[in-house]
PDB file of C-alpha atoms in Angstrom:
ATOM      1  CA  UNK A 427       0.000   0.000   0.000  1.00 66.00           C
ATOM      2  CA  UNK A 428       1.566   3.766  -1.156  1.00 79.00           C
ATOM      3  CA  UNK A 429       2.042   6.131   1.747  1.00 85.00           C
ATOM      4  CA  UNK A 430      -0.487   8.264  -0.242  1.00 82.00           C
ATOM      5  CA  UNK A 431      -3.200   5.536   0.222  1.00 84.00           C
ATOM      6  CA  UNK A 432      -2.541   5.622   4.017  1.00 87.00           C
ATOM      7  CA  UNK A 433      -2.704   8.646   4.568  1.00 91.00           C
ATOM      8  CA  UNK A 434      -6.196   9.173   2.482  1.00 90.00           C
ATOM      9  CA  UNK A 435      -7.380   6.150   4.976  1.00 93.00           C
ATOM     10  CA  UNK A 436      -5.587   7.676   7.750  1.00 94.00           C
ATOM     11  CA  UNK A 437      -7.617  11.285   7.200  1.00 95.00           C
ATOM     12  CA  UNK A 438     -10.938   9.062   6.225  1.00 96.00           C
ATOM     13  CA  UNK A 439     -10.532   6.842   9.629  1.00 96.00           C
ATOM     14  CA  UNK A 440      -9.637  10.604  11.582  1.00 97.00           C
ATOM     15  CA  UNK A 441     -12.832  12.020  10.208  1.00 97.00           C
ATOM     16  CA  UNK A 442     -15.180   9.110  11.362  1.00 97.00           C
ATOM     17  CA  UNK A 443     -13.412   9.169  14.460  1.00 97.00           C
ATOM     18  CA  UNK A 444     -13.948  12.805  15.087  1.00 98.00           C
ATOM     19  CA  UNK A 445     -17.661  12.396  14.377  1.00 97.00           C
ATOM     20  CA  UNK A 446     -18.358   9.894  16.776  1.00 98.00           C
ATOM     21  CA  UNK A 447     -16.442  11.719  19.074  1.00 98.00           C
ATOM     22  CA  UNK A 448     -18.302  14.926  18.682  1.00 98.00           C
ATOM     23  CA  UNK A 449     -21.628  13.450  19.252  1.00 98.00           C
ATOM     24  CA  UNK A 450     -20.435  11.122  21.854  1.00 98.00           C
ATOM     25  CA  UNK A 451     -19.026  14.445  24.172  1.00 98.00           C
ATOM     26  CA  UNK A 452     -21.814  16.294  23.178  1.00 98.00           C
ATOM     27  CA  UNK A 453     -24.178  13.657  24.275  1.00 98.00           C
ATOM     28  CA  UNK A 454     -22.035  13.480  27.326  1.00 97.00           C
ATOM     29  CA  UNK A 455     -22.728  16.655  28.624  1.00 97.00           C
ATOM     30  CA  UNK A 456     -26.175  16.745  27.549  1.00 96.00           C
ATOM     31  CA  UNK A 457     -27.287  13.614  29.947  1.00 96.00           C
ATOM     32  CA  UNK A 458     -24.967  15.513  32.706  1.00 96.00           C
ATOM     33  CA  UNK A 459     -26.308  19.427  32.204  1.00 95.00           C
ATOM     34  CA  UNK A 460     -29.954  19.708  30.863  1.00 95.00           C
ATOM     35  CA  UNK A 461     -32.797  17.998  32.376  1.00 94.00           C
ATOM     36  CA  UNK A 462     -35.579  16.336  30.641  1.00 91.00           C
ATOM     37  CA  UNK A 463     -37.560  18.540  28.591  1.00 85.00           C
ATOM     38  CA  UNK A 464     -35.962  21.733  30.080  1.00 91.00           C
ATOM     39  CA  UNK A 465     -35.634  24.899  27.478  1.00 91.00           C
ATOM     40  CA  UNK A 466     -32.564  26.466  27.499  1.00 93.00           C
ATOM     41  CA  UNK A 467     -32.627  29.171  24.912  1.00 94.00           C
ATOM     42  CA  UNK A 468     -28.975  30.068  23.410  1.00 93.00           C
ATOM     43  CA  UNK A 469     -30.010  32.129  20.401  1.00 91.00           C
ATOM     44  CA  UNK A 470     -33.497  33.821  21.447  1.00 88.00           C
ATOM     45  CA  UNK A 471     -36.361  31.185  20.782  1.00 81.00           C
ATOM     46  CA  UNK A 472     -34.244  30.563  17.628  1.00 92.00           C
ATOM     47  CA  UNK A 473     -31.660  27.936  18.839  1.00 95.00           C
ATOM     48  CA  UNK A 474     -32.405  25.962  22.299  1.00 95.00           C
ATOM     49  CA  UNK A 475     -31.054  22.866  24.286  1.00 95.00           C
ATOM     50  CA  UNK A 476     -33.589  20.409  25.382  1.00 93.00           C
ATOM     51  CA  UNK A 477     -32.992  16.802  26.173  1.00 95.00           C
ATOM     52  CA  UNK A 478     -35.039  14.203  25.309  1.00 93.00           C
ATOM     53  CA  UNK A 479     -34.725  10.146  24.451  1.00 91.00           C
ATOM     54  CA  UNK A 480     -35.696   8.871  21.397  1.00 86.00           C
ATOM     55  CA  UNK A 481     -36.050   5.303  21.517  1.00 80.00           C
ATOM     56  CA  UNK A 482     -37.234   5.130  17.986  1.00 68.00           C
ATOM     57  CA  UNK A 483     -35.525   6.287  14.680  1.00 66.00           C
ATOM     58  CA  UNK A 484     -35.904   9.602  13.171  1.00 61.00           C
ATOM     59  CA  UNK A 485     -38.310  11.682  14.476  1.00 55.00           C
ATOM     60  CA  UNK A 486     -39.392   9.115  16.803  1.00 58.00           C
ATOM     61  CA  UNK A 487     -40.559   6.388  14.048  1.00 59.00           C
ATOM     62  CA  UNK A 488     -40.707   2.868  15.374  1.00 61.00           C
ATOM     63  CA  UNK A 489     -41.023   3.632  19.672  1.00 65.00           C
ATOM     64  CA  UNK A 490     -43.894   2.038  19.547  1.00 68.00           C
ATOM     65  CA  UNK A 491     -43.311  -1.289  17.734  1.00 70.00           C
ATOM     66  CA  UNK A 492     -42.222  -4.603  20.353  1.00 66.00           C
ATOM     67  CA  UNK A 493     -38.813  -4.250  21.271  1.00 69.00           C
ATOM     68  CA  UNK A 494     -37.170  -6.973  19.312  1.00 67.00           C
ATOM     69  CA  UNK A 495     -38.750  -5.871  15.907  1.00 72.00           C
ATOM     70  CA  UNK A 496     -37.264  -2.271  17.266  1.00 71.00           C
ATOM     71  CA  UNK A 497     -34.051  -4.284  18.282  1.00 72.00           C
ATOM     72  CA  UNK A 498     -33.823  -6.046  14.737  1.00 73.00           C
ATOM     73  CA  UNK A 499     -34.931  -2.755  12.490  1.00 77.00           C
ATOM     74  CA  UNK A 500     -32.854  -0.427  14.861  1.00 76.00           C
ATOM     75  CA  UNK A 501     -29.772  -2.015  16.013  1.00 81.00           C
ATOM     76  CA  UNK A 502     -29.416  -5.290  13.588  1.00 84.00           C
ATOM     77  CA  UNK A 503     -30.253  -3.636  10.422  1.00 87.00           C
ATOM     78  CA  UNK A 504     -27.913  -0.330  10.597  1.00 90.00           C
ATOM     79  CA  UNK A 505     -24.766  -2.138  11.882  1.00 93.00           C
ATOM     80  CA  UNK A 506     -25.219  -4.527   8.506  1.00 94.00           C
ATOM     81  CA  UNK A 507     -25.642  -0.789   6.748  1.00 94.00           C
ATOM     82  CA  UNK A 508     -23.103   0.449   8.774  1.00 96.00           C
ATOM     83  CA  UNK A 509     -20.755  -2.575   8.026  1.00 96.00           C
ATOM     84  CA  UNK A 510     -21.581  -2.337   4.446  1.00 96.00           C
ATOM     85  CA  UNK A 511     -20.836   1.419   4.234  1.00 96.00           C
ATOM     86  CA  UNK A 512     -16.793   0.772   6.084  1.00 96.00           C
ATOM     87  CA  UNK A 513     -16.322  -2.164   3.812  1.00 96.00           C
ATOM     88  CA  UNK A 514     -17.650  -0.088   0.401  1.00 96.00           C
ATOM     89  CA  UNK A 515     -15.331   3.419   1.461  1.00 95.00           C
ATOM     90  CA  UNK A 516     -11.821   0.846   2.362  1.00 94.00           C
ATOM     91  CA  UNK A 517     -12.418  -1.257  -0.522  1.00 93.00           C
ATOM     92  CA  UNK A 518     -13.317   1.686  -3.759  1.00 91.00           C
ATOM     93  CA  UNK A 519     -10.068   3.219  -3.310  1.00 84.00           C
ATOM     94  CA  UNK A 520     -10.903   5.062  -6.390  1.00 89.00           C
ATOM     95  CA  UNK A 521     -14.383   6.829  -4.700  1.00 92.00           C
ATOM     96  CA  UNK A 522     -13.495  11.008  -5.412  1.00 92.00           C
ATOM     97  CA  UNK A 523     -12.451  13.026  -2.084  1.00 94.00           C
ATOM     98  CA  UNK A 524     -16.191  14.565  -1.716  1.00 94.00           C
ATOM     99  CA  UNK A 525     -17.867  11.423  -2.077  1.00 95.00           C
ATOM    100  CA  UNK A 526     -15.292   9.507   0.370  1.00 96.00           C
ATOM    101  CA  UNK A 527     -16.035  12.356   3.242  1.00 97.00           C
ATOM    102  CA  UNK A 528     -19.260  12.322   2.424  1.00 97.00           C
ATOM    103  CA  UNK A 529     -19.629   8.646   3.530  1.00 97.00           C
ATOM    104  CA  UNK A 530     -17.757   9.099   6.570  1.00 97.00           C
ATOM    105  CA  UNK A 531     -20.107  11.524   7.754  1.00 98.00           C
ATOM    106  CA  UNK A 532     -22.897   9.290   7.331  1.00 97.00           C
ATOM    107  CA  UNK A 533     -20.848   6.436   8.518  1.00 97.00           C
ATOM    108  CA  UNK A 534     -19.805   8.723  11.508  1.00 97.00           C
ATOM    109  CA  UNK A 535     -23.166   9.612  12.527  1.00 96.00           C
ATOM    110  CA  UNK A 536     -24.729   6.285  12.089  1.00 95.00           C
ATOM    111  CA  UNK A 537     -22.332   4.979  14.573  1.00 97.00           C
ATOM    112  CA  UNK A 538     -22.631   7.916  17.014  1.00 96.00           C
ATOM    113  CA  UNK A 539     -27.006   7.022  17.259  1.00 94.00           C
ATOM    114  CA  UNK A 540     -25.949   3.256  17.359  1.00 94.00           C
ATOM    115  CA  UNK A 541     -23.906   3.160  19.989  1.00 95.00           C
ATOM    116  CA  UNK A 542     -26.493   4.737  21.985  1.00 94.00           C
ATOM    117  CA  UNK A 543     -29.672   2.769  21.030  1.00 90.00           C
ATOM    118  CA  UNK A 544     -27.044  -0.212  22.052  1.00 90.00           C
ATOM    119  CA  UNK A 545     -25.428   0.844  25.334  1.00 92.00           C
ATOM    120  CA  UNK A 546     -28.504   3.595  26.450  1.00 92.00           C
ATOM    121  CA  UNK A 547     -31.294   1.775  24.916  1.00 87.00           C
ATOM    122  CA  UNK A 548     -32.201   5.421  23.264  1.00 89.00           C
ATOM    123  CA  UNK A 549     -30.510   7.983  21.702  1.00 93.00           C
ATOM    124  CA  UNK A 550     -30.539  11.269  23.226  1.00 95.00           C
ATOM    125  CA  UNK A 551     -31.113  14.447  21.230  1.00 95.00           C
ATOM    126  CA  UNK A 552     -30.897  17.738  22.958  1.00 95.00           C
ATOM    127  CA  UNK A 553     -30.761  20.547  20.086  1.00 96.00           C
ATOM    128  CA  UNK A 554     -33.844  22.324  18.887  1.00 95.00           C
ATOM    129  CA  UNK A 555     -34.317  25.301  16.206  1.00 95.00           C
ATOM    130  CA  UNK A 556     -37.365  27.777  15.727  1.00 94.00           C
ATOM    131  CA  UNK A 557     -37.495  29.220  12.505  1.00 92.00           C
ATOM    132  CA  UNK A 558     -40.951  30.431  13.137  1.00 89.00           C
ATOM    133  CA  UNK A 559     -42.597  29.451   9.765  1.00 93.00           C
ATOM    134  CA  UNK A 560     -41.499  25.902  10.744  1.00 92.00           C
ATOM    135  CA  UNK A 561     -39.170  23.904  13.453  1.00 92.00           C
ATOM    136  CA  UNK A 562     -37.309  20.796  13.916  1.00 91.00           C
ATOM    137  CA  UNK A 563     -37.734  18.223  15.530  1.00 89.00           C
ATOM    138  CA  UNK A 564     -35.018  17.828  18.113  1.00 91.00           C
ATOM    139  CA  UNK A 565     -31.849  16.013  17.021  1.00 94.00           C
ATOM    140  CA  UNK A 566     -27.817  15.557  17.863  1.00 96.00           C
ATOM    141  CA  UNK A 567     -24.910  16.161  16.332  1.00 97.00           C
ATOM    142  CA  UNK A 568     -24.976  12.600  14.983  1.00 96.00           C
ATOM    143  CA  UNK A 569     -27.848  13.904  12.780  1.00 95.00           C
ATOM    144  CA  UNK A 570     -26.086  16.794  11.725  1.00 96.00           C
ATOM    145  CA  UNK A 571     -23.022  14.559  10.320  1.00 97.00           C
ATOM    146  CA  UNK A 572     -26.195  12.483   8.212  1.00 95.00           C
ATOM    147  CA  UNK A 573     -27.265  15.487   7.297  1.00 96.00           C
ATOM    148  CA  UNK A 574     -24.036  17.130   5.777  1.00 97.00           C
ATOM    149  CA  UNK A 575     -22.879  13.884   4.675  1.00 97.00           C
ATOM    150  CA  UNK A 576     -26.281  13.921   2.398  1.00 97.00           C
ATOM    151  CA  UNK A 577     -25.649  17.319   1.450  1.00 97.00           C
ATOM    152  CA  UNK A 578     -22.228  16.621   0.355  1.00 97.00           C
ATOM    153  CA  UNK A 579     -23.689  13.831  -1.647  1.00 96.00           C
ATOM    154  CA  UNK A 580     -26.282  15.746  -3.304  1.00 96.00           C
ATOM    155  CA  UNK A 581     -24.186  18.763  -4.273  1.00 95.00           C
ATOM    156  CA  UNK A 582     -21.524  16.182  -5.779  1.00 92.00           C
ATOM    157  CA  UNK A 583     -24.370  14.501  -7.690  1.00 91.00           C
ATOM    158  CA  UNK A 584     -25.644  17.465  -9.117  1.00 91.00           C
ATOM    159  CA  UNK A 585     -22.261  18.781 -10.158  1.00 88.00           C
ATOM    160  CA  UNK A 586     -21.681  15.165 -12.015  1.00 85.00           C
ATOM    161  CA  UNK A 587     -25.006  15.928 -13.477  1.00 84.00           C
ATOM    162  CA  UNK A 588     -23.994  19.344 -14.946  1.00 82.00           C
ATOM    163  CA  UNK A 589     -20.459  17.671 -15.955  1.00 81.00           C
ATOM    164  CA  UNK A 590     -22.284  15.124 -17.997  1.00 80.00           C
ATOM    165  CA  UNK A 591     -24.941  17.573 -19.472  1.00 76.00           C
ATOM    166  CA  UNK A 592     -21.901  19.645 -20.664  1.00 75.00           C
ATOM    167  CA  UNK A 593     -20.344  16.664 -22.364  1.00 73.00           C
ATOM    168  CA  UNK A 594     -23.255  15.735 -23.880  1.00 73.00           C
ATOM    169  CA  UNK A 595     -24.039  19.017 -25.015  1.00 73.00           C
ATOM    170  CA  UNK A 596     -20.120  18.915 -26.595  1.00 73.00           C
ATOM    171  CA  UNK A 597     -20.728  15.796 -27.734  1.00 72.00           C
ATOM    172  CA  UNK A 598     -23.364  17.241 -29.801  1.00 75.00           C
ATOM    173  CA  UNK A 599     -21.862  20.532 -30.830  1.00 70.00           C
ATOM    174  CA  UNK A 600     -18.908  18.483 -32.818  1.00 69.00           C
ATOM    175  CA  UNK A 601     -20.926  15.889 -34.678  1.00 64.00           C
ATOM    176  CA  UNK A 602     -21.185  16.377 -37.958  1.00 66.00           C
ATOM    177  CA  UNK A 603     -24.245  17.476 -39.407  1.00 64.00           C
ATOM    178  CA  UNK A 604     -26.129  14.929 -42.197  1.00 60.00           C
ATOM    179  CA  UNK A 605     -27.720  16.210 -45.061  1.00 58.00           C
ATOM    180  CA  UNK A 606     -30.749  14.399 -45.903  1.00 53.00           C
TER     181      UNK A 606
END
């Protein structure tokens, strides 16, 4: 393996890392400084701390199903995802730079609500926003790696999508025109 490929898996591994480790802090002090359901406004009413458990997925989907459905679709199913996801970014050394990062993000944060559905039996979100014409729900850092690793996805996929359009549109410019 080229000291260039280590390093690239050395920054990818540092980047997952730093994500779990983020949420996992973050979490940390959460369960130690904010109480259940208290409001603790840091920007106005825009931007507030409130801890709650979510023993389902996002936004709450799945608390009520039987817990070992909720153990199989909640814990079982994302570390085979999760699994999936490290084997596909090691193994496509080829992936470009965006789309690599991307997936640790969404690697990163899948881990982060994991390991707390596994060791806390929930996953505890604590941030809140108020943009008045609509709100979030409340969520962790963990959801804000998913969230930029999607966004990093989706910018990259429309950028390939205007790359391609321009070749095509090349493509056509320099045929040669048939007279019929």
């Amino acid at each position: 393996m080229s000291t260039r490929n280590i390093r690239n898996q050395g920054l990818l591994i540092l980047i997952l890392f730093l994500n779990v480790v983020v949420d996992q802090v973050s979490k940390l002090i959460a369960r130690r400084e904010i109480d259940y359901y208290e409001h603790i406004p840091l920007i106005k009413n825009f931007f507030t701390l409130t801890k709650v458990e979510n023993t389902g997925a996002f936004l709450s989907l799945g608390d009520n199903m039987p817990y070992p459905l909720r153990l199989v679709i909640l814990s079982g199913l994302p570390i085979i995802v999760l699994g999936f996801g490290l084997y596909y970014l090691f193994s496509h050394k080829n992936l470009p730079k965006s789309m690599q990062i991307a997936i640790c993000f969404l690697i990163g944060g899948g881990i982060g609500n994991l390991y707390d559905r596994i060791v806390h039996g929930s996953v505890t979100d604590f941030m809140h926003m108020d943009f008045k014409i609509f709100q979030t729900g409340v969520f962790n850092f963990a959801d804000i790696s998913i969230m930029i690793g999607v966004g990093i996805l989706l910018v990259q996929s429309f950028r390939q999508n205007l790359k391609n359009d321009k070749k095509e549109e090349e493509t056509i410019d320099a045929a040669p025109e048939h007279n019929s």
